[in-house]
Short mmCIF file of C-alpha atoms in Angstrom, two decimals:
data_model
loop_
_atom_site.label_atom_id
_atom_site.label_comp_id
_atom_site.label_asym_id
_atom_site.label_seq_id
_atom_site.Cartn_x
_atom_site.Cartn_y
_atom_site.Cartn_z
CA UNK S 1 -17.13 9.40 -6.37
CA UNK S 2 -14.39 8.99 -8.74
CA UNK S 3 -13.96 6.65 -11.16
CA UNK S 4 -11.07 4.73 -12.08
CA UNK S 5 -8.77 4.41 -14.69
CA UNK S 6 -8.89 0.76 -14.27
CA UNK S 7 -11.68 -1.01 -14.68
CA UNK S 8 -10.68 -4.14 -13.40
CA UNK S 9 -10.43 -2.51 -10.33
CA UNK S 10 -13.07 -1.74 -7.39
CA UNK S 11 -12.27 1.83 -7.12
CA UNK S 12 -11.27 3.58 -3.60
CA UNK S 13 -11.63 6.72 -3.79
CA UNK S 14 -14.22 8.64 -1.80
CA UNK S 15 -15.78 12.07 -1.63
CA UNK S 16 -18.15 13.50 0.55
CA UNK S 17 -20.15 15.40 -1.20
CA UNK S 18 -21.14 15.62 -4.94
CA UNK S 19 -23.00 18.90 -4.86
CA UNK S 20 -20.20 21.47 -3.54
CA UNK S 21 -21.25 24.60 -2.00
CA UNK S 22 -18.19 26.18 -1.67
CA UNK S 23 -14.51 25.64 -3.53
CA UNK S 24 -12.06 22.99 -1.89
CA UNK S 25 -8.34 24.84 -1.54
CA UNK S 26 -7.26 21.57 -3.34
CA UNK S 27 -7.65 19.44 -6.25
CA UNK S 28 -7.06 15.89 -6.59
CA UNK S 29 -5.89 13.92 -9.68
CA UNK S 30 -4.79 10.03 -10.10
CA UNK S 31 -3.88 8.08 -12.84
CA UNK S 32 -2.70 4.43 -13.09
CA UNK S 33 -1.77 1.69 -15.38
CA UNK S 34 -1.18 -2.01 -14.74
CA UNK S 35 1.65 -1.99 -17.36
CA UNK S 36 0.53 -5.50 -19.11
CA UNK S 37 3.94 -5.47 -20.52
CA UNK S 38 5.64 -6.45 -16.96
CA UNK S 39 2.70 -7.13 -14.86
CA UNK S 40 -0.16 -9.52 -15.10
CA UNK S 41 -2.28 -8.00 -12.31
CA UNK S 42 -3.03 -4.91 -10.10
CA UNK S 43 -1.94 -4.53 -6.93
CA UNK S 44 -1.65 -1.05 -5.92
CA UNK S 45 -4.97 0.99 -4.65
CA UNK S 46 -5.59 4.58 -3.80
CA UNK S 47 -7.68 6.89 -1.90
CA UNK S 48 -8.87 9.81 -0.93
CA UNK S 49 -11.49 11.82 0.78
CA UNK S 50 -12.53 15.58 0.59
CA UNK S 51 -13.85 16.90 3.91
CA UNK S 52 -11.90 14.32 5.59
CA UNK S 53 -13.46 13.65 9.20
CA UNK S 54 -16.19 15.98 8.06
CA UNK S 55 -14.19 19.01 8.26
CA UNK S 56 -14.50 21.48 5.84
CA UNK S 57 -11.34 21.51 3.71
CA UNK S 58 -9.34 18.86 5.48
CA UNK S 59 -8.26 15.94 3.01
CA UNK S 60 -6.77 12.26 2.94
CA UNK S 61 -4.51 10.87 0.54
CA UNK S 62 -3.18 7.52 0.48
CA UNK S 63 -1.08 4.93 -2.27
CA UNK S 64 -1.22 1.60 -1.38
CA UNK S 65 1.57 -0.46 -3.29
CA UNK S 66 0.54 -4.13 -2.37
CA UNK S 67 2.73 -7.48 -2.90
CA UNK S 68 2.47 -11.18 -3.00
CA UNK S 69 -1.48 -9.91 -3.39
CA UNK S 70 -3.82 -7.03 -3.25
CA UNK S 71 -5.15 -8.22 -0.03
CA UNK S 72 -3.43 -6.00 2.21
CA UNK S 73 -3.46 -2.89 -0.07
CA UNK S 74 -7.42 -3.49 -0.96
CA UNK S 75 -8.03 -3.48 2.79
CA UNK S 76 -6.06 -0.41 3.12
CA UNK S 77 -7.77 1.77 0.80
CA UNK S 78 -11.06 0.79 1.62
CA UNK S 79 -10.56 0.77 5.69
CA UNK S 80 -7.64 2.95 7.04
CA UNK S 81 -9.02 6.11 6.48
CA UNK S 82 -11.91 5.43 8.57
CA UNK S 83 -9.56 4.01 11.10
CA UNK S 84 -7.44 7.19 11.35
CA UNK S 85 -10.97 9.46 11.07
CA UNK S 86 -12.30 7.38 14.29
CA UNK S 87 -8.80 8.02 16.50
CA UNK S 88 -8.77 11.36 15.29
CA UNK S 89 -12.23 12.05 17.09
CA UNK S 90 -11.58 10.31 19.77
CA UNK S 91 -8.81 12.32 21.16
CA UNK S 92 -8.49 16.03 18.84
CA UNK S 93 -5.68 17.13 21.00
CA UNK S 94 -3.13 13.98 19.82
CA UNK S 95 -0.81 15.03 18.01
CA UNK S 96 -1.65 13.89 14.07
CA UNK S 97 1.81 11.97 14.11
CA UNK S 98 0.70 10.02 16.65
CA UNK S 99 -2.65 9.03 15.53
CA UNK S 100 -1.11 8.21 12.48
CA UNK S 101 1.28 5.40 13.38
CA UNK S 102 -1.29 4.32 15.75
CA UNK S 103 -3.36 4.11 12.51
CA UNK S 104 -1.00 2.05 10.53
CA UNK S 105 -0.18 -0.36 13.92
CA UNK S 106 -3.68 -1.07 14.10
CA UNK S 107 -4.03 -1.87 10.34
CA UNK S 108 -0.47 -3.89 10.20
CA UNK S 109 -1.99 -6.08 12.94
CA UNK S 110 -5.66 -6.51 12.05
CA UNK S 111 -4.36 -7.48 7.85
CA UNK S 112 -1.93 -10.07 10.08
CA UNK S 113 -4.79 -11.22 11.81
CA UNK S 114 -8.26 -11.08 9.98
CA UNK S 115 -7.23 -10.61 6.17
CA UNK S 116 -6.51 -14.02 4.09
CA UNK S 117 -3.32 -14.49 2.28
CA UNK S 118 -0.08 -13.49 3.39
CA UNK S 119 -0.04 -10.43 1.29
CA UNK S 120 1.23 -7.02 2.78
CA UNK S 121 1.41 -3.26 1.13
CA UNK S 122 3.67 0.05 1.69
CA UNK S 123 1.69 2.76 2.47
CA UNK S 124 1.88 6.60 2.37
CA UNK S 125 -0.86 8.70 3.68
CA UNK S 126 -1.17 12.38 3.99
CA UNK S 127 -4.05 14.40 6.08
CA UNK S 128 -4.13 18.01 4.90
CA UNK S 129 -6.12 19.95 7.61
CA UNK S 130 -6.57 23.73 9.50
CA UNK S 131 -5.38 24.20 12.76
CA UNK S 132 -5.94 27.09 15.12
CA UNK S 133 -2.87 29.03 16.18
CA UNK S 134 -1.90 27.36 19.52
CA UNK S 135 -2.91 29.66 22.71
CA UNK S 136 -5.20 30.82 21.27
CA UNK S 137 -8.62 31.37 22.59
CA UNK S 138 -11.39 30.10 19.76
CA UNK S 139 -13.41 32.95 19.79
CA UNK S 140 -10.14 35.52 19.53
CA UNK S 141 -9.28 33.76 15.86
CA UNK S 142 -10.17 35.10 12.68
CA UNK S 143 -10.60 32.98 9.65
CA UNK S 144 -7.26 34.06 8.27
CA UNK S 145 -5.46 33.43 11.33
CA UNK S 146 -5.81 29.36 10.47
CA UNK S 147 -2.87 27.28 9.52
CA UNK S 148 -2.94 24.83 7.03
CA UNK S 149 -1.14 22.04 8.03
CA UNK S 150 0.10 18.36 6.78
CA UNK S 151 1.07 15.69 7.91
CA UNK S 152 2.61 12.43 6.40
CA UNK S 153 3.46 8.82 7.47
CA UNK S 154 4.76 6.08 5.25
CA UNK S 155 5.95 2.45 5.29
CA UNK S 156 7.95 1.06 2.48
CA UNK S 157 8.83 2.90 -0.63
CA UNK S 158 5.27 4.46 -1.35
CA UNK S 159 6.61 8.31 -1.35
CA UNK S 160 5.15 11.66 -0.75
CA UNK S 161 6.82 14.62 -2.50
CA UNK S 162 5.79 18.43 -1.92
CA UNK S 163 7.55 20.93 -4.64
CA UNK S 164 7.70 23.96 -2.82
CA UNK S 165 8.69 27.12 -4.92
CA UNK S 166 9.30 24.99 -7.74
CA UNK S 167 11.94 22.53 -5.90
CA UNK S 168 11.14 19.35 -4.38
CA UNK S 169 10.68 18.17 -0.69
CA UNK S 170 10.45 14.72 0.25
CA UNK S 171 8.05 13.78 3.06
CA UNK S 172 8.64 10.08 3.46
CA UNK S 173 11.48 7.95 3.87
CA UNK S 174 12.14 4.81 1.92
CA UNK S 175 12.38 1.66 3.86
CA UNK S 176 14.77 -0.18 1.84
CA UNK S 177 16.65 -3.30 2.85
CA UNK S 178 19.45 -1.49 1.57
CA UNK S 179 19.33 1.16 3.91
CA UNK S 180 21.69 0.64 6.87
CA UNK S 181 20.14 1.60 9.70
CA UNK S 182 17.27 -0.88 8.62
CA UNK S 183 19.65 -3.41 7.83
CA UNK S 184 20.66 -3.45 11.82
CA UNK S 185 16.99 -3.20 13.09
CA UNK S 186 16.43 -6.32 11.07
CA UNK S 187 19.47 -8.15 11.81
CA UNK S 188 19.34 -7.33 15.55
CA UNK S 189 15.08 -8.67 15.26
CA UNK S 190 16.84 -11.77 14.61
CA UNK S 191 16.69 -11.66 10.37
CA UNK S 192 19.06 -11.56 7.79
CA UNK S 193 19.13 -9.19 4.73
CA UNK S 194 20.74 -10.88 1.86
CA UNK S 195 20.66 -8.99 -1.61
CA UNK S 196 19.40 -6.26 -0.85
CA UNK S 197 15.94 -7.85 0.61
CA UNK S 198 15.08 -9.19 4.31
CA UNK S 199 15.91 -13.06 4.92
CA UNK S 200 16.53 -13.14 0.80
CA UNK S 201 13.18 -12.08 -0.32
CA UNK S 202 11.34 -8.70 0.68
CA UNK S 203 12.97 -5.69 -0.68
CA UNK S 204 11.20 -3.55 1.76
CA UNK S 205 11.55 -3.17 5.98
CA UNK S 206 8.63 -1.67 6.45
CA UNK S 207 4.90 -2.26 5.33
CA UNK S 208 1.49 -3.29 6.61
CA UNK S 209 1.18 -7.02 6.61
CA UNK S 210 3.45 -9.37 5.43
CA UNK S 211 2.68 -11.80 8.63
CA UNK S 212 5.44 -14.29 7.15
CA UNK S 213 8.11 -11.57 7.97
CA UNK S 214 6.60 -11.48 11.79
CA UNK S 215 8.73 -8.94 13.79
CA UNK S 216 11.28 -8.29 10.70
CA UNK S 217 8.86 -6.13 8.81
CA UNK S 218 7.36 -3.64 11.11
CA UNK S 219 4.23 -1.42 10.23
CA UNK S 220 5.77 1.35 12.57
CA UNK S 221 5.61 4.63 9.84
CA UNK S 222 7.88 7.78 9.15
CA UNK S 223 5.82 11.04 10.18
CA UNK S 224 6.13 14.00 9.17
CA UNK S 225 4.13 17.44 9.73
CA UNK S 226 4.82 20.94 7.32
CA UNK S 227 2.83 23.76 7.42
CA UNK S 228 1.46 24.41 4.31
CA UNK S 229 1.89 27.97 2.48
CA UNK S 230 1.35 29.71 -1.03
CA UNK S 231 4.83 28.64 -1.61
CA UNK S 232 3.78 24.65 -1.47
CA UNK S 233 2.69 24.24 -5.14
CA UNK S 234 1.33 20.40 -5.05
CA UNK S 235 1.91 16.93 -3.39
CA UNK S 236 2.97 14.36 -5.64
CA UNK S 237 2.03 10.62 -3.58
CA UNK S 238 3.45 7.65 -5.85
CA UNK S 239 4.32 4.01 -5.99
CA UNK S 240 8.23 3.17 -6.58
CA UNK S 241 6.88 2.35 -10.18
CA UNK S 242 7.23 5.89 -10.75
CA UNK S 243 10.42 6.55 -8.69
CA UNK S 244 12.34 3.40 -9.96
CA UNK S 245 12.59 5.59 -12.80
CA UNK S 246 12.17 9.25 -11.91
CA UNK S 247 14.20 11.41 -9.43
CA UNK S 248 12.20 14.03 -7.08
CA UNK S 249 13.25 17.22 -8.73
CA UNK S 250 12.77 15.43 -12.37
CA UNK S 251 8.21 14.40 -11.37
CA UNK S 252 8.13 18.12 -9.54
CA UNK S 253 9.93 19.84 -13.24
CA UNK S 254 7.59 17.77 -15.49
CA UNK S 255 4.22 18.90 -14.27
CA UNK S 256 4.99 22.61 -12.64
CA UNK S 257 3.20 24.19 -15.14
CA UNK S 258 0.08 22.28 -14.63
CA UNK S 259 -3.67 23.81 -13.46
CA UNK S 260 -5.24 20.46 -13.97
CA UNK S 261 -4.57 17.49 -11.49
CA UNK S 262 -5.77 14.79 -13.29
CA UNK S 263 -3.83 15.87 -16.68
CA UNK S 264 -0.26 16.37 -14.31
CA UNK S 265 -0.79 12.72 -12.67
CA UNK S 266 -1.46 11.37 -16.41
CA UNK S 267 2.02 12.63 -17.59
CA UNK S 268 4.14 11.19 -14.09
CA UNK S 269 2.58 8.06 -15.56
CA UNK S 270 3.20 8.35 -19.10
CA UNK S 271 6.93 9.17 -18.38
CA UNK S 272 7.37 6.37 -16.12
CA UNK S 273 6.28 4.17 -18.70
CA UNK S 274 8.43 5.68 -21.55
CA UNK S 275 11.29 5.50 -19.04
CA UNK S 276 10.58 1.52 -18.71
CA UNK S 277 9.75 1.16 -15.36
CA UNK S 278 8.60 -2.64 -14.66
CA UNK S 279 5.93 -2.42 -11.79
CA UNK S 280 2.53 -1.12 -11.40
CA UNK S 281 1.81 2.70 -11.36
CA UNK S 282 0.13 4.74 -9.51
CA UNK S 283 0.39 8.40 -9.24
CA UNK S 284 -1.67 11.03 -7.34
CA UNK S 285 -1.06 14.80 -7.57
CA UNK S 286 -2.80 17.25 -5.01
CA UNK S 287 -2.93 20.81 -6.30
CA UNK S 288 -3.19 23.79 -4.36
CA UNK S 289 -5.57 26.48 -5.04
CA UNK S 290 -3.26 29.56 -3.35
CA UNK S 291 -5.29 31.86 -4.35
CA UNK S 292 -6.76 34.83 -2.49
#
């Protein structure tokens, strides 16, 4: 288990084992800071999971960036990962994609329906697994043959970032009221988006909760999958506290030279902090071990 930088904060992160056997192909680091100067409480949560689904090497990641409470976000990272685990299982031929929006419908409507407050949360989520080359018979595959593969969905402006030989890759897409093909799914649901933010108030489309927003603000994700190489360096997954204030290329440049994933999170959130970003932070970088 991994402990938090906060410690005003139940943490969310999760491992599956303390006593490794054998070395993960990844290594996960977080950081976070409330940033007292702007913000009087915490509302973003992370986690993640080693062995995800108790596979060898698979992993979940997620950010949760909650608003107007840490209801939604706090039921995020403590239940949505066990909600994607249980439809993964249930049908291992559906495509990952799939399972994940039908992850993040199921969570948008049960925070709507069971979870106090009218809080919601963006959300981005990545599952890191192997995959057998398709028509393929099992016992024809040798352990090489595997594909590492990764796939992505987020809501809001939570954002996933790969920096692939050196230059960055964005995995997520940023459900803005600004955007304009949001601005006409809203306004043809029957809402209005006035400065920037839905009916005057919620800068984001997308997210899981938000019941006041009813059909306006849709859980419905952006999915990606990318088959992970030894070009893929690391994953950078990060609130829009850090990318108020720092462009794609700019996070990937600043810790490229790191070994250590704990150290390269620490510096996304010292810079976004120098930079004067006014929201919570929350950064996690996942570093892959390409090695033979």
């Amino acid at each position: 288990m991994t402990k938090s930088d906060n410690p005003e904060r139940e943490d969310n992160s999760r491992r599956t084992s303390e006593d490794h056997r054998y070395k993960l192909s990844y290594s996960v680091g977080v950081a976070e800071n409330k940033n007292l100067k702007f913000r009087t409480s915490m509302e973003d949560v992370h986690t993640y999971v080693e062995n995800f689904a108790s596979r060898l090497d698979w992993g979940y990641f997620g950010v949760f960036d909650g608003h107007a409470g840490n209801q939604a976000s706090k039921w995020c990272g403590g239940h949505l990962h066990s909600v994607i685990e249980q439809k993964i299982l249930e049908d291992e031929s559906k495509d990952v994609r799939e399972v994940l929006n039908d992850g993040f419908i199921h969570a948008d409507e049960h925070i709507n329906s069971k979870v106090d407050g009218n809080s919601g949360c963006t959300a981005a989520v990545g599952i890191l697994r192997w995959e057998l080359p398709s028509n393929m018979p099992s016992d024809q595959v040798e352990l090489d043959q595997h594909k590492r593969m990764l796939y992505t969905a987020n809501v809001g402006d939570t954002r996933i970032v790969l920096c692939r030989n050196g230059h960055s890759v964005r995995l997520t897409y940023d459900h803005k009221a600004s955007d304009t093909g949001e601005m006409q799914r809203v306004e043809e649901a029957g809402g209005l988006i006035m400065r920037s933010r839905v009916n005057g108030m919620l800068a984001v489309t997308r997210s899981l909760g938000d019941k006041f927003f009813d059909s306006l603000v849709v859980g419905n994700p952006f999915t990606t999958s990318v088959e992970i190489t030894t070009t893929d360096q690391f994953l950078i997954i990060a609130c829009d506290g850090l990318w108020d204030v720092l462009e794609d290329q700019e996070a990937c440049d600043a810790i490229k030279k790191s070994n250590d994933a704990s150290e390269a999170a620490k510096t996304l959130v010292r810079m976004a902090l120098e930079r004067g970003t006014t929201d919570n932070v929350t950064v996690m970088v996942v570093l892959f071990d390409n090695s033979p």
